[in-house]
Short mmCIF file of N, CA and C in Angstrom, two decimals:
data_model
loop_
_atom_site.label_atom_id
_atom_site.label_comp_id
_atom_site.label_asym_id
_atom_site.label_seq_id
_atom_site.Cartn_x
_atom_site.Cartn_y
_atom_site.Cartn_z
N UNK Y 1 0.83 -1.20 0.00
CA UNK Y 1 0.00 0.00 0.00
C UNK Y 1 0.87 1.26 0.00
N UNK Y 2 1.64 1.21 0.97
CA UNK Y 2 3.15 2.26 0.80
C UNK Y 2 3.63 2.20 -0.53
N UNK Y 3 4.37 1.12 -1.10
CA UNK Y 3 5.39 1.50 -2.23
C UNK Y 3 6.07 0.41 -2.16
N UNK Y 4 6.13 -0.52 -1.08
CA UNK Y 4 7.40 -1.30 -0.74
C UNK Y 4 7.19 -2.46 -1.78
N UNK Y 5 8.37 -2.84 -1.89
CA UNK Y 5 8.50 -4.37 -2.36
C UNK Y 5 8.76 -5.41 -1.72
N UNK Y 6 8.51 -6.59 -1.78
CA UNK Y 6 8.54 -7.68 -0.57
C UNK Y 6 9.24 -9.12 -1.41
N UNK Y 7 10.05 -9.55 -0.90
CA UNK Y 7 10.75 -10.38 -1.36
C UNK Y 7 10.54 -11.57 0.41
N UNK Y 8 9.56 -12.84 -0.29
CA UNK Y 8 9.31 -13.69 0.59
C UNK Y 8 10.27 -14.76 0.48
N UNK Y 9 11.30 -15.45 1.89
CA UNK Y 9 11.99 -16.35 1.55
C UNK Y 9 11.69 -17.43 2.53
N UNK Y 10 11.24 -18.62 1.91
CA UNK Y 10 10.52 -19.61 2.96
C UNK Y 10 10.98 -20.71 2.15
N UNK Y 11 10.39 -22.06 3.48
CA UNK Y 11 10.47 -23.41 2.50
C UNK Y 11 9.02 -23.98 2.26
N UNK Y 12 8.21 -22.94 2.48
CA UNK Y 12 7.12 -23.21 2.42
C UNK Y 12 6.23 -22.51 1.04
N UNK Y 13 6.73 -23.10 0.08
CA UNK Y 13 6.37 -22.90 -1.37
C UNK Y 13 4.69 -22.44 -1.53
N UNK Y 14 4.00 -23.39 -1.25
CA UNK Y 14 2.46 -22.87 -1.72
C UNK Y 14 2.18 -21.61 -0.59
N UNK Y 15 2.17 -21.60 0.63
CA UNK Y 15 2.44 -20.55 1.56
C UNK Y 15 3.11 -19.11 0.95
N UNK Y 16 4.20 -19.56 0.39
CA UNK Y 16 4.91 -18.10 -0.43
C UNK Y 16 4.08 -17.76 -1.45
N UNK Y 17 4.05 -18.75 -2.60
CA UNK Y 17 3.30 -18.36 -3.56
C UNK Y 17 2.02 -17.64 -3.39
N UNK Y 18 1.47 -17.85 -2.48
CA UNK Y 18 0.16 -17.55 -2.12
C UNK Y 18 -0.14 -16.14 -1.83
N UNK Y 19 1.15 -15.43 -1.01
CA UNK Y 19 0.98 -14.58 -0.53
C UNK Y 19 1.49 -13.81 -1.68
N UNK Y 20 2.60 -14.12 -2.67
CA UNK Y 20 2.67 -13.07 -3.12
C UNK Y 20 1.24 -13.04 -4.40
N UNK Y 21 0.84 -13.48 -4.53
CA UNK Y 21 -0.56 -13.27 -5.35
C UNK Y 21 -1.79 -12.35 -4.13
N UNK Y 22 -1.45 -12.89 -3.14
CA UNK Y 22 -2.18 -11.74 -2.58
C UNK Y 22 -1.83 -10.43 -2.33
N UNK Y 23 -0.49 -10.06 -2.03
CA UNK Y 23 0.03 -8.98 -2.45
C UNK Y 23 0.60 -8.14 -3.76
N UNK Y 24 0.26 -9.20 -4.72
CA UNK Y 24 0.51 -8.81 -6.50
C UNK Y 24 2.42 -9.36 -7.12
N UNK Y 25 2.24 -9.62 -7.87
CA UNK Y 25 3.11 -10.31 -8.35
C UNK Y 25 3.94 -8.73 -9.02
N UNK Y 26 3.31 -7.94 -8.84
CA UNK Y 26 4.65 -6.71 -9.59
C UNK Y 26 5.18 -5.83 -8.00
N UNK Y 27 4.80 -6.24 -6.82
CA UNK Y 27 4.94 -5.50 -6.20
C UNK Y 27 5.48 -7.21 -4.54
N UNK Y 28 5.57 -8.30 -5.07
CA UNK Y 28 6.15 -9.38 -4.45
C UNK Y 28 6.78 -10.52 -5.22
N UNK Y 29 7.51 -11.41 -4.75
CA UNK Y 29 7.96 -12.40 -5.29
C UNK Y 29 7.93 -13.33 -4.31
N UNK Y 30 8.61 -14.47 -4.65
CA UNK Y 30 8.75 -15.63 -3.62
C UNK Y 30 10.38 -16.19 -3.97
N UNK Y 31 10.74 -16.80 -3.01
CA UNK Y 31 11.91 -17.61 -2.71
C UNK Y 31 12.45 -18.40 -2.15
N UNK Y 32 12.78 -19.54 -2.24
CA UNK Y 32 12.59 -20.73 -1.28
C UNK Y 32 14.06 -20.36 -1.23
N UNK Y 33 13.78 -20.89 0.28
CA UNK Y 33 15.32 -20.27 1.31
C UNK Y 33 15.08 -20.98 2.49
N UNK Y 34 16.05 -21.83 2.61
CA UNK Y 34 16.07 -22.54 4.06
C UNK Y 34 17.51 -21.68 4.89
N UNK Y 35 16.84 -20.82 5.68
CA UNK Y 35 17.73 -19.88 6.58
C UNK Y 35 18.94 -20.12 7.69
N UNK Y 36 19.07 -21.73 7.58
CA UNK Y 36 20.07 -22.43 8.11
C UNK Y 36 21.27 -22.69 7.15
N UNK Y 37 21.24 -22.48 5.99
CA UNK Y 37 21.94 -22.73 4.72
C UNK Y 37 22.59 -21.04 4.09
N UNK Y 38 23.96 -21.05 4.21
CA UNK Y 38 24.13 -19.64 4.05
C UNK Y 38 23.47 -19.15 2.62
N UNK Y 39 24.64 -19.90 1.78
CA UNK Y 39 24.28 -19.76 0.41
C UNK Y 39 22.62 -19.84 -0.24
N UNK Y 40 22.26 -20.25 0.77
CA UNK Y 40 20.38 -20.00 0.24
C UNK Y 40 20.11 -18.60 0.37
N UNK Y 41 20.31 -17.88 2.00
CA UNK Y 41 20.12 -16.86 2.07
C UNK Y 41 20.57 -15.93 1.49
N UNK Y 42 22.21 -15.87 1.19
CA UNK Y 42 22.75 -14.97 -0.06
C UNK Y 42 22.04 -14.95 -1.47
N UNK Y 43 21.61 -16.18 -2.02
CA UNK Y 43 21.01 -16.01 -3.07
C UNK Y 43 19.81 -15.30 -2.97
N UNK Y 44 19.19 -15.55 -2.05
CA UNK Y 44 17.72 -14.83 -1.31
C UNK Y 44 18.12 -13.61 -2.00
N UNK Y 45 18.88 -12.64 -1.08
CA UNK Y 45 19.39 -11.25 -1.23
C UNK Y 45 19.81 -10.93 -2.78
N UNK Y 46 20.71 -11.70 -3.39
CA UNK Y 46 20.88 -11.61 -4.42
C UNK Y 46 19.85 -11.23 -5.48
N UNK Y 47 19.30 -12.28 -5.33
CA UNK Y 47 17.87 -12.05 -6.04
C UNK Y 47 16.94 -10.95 -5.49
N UNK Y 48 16.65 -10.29 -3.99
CA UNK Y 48 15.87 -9.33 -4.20
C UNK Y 48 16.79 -7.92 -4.83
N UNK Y 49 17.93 -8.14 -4.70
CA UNK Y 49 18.69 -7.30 -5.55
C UNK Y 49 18.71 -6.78 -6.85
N UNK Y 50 18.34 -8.15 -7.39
CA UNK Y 50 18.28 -8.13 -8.56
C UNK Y 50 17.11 -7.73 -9.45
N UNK Y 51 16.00 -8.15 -8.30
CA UNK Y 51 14.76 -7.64 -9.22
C UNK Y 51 14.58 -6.35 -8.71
N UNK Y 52 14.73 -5.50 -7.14
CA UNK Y 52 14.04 -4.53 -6.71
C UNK Y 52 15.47 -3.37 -6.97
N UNK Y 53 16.40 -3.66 -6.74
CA UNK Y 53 18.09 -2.76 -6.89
C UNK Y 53 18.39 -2.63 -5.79
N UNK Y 54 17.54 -3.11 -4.50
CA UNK Y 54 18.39 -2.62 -3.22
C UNK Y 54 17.49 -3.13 -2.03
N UNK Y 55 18.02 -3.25 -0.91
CA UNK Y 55 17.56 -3.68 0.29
C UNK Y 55 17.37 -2.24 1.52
N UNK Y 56 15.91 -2.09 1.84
CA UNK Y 56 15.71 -1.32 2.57
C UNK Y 56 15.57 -1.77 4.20
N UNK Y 57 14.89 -2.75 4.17
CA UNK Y 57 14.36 -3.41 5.19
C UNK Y 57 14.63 -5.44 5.13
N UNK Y 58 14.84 -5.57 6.74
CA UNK Y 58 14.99 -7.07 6.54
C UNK Y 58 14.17 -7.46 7.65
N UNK Y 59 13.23 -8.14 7.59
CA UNK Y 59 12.59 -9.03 8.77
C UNK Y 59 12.86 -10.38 9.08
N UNK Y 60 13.82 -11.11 10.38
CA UNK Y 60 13.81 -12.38 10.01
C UNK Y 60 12.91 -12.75 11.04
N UNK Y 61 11.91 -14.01 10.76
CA UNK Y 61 10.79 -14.07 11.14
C UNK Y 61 10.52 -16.11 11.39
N UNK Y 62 11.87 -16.33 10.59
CA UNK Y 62 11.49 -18.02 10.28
C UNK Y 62 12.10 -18.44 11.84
N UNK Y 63 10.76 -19.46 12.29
CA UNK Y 63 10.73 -19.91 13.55
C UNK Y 63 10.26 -21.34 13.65
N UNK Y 64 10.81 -21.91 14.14
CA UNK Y 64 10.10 -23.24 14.93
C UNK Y 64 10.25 -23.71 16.18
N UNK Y 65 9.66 -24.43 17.04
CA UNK Y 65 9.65 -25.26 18.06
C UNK Y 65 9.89 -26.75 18.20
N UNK Y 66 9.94 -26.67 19.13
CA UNK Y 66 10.24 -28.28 19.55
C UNK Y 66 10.22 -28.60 20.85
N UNK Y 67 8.72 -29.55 21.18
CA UNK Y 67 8.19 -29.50 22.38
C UNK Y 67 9.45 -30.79 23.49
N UNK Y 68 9.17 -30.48 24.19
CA UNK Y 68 9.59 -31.79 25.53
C UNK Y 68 10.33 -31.12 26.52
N UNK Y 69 10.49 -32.19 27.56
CA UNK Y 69 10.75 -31.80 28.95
C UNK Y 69 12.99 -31.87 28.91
N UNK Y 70 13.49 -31.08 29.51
CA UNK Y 70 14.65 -30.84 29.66
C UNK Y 70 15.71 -32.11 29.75
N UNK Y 71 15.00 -33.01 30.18
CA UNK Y 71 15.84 -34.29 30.30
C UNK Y 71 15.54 -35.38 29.02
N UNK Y 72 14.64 -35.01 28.60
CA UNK Y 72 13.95 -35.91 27.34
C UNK Y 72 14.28 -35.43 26.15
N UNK Y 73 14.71 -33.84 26.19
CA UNK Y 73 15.41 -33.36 24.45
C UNK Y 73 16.43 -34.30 24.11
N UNK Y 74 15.91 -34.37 22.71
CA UNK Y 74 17.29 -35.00 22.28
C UNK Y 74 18.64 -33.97 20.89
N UNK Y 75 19.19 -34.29 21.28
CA UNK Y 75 20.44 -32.98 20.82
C UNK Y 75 20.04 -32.76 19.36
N UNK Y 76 19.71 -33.89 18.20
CA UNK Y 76 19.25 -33.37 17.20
C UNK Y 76 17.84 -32.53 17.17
N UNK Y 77 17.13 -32.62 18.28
CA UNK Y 77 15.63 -31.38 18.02
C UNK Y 77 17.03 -30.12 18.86
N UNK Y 78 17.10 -30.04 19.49
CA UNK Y 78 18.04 -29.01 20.21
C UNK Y 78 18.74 -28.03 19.12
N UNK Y 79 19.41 -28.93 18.23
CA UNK Y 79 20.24 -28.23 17.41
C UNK Y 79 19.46 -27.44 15.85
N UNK Y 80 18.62 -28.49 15.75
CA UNK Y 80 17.77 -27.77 14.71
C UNK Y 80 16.97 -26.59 15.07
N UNK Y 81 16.09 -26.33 16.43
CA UNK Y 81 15.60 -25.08 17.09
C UNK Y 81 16.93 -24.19 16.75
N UNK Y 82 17.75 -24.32 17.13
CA UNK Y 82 18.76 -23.38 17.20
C UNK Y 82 19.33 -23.07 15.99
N UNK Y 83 19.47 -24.04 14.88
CA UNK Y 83 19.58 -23.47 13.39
C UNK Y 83 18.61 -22.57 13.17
N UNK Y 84 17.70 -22.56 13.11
CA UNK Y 84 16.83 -22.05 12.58
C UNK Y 84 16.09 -20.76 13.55
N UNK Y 85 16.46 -20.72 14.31
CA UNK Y 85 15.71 -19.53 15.15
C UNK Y 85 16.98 -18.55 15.74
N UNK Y 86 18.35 -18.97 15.41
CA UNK Y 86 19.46 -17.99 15.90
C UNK Y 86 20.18 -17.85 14.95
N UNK Y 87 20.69 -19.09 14.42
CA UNK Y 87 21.88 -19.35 13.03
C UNK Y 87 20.93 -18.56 11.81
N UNK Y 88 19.79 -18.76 11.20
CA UNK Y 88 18.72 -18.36 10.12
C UNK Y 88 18.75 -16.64 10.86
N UNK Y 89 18.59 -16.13 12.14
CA UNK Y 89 18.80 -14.52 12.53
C UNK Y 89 19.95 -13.83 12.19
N UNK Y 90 20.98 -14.69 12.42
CA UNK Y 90 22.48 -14.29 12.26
C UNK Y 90 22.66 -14.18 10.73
N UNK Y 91 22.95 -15.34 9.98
CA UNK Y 91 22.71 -15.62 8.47
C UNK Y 91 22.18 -14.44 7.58
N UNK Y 92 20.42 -14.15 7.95
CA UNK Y 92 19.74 -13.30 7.11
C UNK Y 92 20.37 -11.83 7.61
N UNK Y 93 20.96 -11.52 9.22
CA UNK Y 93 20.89 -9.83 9.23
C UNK Y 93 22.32 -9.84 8.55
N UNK Y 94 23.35 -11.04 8.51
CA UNK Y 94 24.98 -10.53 7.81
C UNK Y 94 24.10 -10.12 6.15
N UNK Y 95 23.88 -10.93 6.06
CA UNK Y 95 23.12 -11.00 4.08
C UNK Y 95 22.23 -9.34 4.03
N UNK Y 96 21.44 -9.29 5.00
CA UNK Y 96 21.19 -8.23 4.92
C UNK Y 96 21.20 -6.84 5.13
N UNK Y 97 22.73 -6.58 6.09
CA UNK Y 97 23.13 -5.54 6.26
C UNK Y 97 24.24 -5.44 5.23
N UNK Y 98 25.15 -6.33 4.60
CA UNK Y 98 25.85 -6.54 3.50
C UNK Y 98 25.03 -5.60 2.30
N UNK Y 99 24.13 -6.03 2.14
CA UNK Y 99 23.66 -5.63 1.11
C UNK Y 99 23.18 -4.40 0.87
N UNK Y 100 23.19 -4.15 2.54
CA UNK Y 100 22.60 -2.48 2.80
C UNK Y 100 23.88 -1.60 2.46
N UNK Y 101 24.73 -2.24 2.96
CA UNK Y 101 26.42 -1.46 2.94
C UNK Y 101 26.73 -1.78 1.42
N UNK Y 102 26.58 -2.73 1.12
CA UNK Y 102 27.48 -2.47 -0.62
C UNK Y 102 26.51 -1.30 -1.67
N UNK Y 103 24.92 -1.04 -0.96
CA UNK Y 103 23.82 -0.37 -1.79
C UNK Y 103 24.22 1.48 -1.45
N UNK Y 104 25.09 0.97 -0.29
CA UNK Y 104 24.96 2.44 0.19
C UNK Y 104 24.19 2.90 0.55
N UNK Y 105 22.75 2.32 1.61
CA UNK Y 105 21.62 2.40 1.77
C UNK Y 105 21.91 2.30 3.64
N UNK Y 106 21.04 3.11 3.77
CA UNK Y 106 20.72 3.17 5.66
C UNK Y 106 19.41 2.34 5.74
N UNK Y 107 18.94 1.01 6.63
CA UNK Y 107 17.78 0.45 7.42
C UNK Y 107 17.89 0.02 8.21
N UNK Y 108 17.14 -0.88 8.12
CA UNK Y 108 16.22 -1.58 9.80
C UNK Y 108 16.31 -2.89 9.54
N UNK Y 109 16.99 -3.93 10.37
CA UNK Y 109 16.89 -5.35 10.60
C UNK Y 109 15.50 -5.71 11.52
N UNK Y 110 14.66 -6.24 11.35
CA UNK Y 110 13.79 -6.26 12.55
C UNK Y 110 14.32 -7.82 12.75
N UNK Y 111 14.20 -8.08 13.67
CA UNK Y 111 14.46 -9.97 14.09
C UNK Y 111 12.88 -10.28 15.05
N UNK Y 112 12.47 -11.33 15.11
CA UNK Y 112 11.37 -11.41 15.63
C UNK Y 112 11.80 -12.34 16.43
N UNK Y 113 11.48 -11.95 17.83
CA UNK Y 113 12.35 -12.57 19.00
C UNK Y 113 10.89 -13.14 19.74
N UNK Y 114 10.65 -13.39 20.97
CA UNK Y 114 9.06 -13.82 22.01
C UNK Y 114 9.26 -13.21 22.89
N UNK Y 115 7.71 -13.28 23.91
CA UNK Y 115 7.82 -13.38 25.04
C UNK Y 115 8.33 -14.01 25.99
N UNK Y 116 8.83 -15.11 24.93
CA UNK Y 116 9.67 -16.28 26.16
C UNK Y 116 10.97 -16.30 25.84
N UNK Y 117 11.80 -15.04 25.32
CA UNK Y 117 13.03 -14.62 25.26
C UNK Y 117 13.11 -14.74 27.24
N UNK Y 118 11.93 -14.16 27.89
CA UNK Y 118 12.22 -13.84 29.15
C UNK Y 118 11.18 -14.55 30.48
N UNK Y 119 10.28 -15.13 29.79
CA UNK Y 119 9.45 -16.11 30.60
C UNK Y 119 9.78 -17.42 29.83
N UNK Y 120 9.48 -18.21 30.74
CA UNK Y 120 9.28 -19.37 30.19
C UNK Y 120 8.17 -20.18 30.64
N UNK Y 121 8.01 -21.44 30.07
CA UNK Y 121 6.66 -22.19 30.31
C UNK Y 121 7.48 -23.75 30.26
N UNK Y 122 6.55 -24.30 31.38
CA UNK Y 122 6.74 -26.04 31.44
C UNK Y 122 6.90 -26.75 29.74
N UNK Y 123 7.69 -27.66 29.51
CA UNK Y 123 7.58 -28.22 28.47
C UNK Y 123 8.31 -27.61 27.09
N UNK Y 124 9.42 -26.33 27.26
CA UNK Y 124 9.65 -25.54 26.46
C UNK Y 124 11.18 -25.45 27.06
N UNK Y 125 11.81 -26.13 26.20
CA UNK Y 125 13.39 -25.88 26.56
C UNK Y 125 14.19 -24.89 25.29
N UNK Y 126 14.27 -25.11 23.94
CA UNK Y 126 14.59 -24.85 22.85
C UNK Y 126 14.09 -23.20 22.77
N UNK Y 127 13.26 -23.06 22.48
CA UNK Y 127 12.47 -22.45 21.85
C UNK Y 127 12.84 -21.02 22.83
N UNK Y 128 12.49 -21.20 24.07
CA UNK Y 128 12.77 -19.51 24.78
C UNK Y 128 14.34 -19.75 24.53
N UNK Y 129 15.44 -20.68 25.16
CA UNK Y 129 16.40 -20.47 24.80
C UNK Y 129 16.92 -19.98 22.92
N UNK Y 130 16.22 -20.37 22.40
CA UNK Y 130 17.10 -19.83 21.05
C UNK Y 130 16.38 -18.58 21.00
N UNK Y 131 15.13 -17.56 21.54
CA UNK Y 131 14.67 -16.36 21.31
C UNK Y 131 15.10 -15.58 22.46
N UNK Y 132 16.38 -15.95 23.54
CA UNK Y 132 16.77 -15.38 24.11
C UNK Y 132 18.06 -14.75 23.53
N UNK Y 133 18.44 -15.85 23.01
CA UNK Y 133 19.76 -15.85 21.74
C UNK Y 133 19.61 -14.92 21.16
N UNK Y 134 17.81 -14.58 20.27
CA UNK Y 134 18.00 -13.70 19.19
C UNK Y 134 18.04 -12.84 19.98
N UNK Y 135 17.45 -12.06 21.42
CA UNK Y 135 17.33 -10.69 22.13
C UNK Y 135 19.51 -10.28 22.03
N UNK Y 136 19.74 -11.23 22.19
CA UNK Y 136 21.66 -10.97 22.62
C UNK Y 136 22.28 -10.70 21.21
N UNK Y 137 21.82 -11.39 20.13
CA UNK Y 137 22.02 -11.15 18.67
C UNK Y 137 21.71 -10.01 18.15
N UNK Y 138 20.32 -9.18 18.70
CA UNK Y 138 19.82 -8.29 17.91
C UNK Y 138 20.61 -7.13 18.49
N UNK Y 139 21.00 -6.91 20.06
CA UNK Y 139 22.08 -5.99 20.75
C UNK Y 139 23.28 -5.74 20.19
N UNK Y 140 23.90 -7.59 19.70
CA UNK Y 140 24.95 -7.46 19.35
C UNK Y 140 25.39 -6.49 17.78
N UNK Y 141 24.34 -7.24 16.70
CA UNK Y 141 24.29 -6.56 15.77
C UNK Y 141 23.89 -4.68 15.41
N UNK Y 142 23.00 -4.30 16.65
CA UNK Y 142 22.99 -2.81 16.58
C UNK Y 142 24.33 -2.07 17.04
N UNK Y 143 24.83 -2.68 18.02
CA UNK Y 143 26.14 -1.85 17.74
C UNK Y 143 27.11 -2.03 17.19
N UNK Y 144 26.82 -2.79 16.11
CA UNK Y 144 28.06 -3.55 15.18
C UNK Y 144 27.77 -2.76 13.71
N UNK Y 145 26.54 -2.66 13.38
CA UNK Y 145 26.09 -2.18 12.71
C UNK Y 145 25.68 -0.71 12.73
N UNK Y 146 25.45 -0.05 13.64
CA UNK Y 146 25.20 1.59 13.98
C UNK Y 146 25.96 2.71 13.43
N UNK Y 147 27.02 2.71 13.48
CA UNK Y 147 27.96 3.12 12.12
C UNK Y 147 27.93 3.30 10.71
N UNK Y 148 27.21 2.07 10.61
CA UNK Y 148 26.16 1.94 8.86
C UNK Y 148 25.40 2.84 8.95
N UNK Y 149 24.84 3.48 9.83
CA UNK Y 149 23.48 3.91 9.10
C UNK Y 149 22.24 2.71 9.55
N UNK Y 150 22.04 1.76 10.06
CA UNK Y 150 21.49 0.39 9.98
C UNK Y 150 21.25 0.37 11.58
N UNK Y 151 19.72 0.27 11.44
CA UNK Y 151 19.35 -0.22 13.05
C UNK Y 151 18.67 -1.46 13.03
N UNK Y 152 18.81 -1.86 14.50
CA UNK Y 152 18.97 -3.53 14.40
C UNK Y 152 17.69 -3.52 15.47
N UNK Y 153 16.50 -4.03 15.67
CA UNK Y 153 15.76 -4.04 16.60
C UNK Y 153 15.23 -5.42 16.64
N UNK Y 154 14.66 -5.68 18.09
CA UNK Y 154 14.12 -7.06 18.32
C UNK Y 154 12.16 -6.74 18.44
N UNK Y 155 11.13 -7.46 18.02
CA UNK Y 155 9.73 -7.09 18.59
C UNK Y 155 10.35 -8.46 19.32
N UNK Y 156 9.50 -8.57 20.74
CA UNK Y 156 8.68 -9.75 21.09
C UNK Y 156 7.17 -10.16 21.72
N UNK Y 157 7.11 -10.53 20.32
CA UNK Y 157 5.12 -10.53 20.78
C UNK Y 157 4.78 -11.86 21.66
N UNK Y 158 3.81 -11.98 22.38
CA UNK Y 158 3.13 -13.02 23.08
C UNK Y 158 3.16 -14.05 21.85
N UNK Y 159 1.72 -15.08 22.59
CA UNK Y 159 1.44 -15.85 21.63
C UNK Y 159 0.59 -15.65 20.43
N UNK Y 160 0.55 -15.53 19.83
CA UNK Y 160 0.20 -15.44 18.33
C UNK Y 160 -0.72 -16.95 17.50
N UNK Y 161 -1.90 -16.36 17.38
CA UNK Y 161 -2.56 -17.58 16.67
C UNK Y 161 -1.84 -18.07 15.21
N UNK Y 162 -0.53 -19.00 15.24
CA UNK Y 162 -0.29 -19.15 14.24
C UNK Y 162 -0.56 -20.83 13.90
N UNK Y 163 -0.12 -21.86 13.00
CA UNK Y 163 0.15 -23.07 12.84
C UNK Y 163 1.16 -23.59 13.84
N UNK Y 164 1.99 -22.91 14.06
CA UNK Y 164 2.97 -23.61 15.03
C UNK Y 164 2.04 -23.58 16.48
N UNK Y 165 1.82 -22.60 17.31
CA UNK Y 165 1.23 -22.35 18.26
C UNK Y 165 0.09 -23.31 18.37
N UNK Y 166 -1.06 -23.54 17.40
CA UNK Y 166 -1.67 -24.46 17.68
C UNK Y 166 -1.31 -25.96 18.07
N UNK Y 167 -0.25 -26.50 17.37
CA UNK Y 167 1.08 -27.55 17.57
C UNK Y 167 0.96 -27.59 18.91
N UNK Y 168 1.62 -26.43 18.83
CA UNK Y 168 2.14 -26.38 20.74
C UNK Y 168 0.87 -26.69 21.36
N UNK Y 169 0.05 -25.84 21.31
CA UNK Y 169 -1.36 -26.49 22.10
C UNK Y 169 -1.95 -27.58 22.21
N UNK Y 170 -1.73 -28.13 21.37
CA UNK Y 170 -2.71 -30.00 21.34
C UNK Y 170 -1.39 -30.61 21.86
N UNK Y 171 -0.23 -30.30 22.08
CA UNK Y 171 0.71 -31.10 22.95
C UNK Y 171 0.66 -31.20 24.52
N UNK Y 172 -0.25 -29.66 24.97
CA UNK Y 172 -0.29 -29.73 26.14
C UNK Y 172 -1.75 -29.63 26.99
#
């Protein structure tokens, strides 16, 4: 409605596609990008580079969970929460402050961090720990980045009626 252009990067293909038809195909695209994988995310950037000329704004937003009790995780759910909810934060803001600095362009990283960066709940080991990660990531990167021109901020919203959240609910 502003002007912006939106470059969606997910592994969730009909989900992407979808949205950018709801937001118009001259004014979105889609991109499958698994945010644990550098070279996915560089190409990500690459490509909104390529179609829009520059990066104003970056939201990283890709999240998952992984339910069980502290003694019952097992190190492969452990490590994948943490690909993907700290390594996929880290990954997308280098790709996307890079791109801000080679454009010669000043923005905004937003990282989407929780409420359980700082509460936590029974049954939730992963999940506040890796969105505590992103609150220390998003600090780290604003003053790493502040010099650019480039501000680095964290939201953390409650719970949110999403697909994952419902997950979480019929588990407990």
């Amino acid at each position: 409605k502003d002007g912006a252009k939106v470059v969606i990067g997910d592994l969730l293909d009909k989900e992407g596609n979808e949205a950018v038809k709801t937001l118009g195909a001259d004014k979105a695209f889609y991109v499958r990008c698994d945010v644990t994988k550098k070279a996915e995310v560089d190409a990500l950037f690459d490509a909104a580079i390529k179609k829009f000329g520059h990066v104003d704004c970056c939201i990283a937003n890709a999240g998952i969970v992984n339910d069980g009790n502290f003694l019952d995780l097992k190190e492969a759910d452990f490590d994948r929460v943490l690909a993907v909810n700290v390594k996929g934060v880290f990954l997308t803001g280098q790709a996307a402050a890079r791109a801000m600095i080679a454009g010669k362009r000043k923005g905004v990283i937003i990282n989407i961090a929780s409420t359980n960066a700082v509460v936590v709940q029974h049954g939730q080991v992963t999940y506040p720990v890796s969105k505590g990660a992103v609150n220390l990531l998003t600090k780290v990167m604003a003053i790493s980045l502040a010099d650019n021109g480039i501000r680095v901020v964290a939201i953390g919203p409650g719970p949110t009626r999403t697909e994952m959240l419902d997950n979480v609910m019929k588990n407990h």
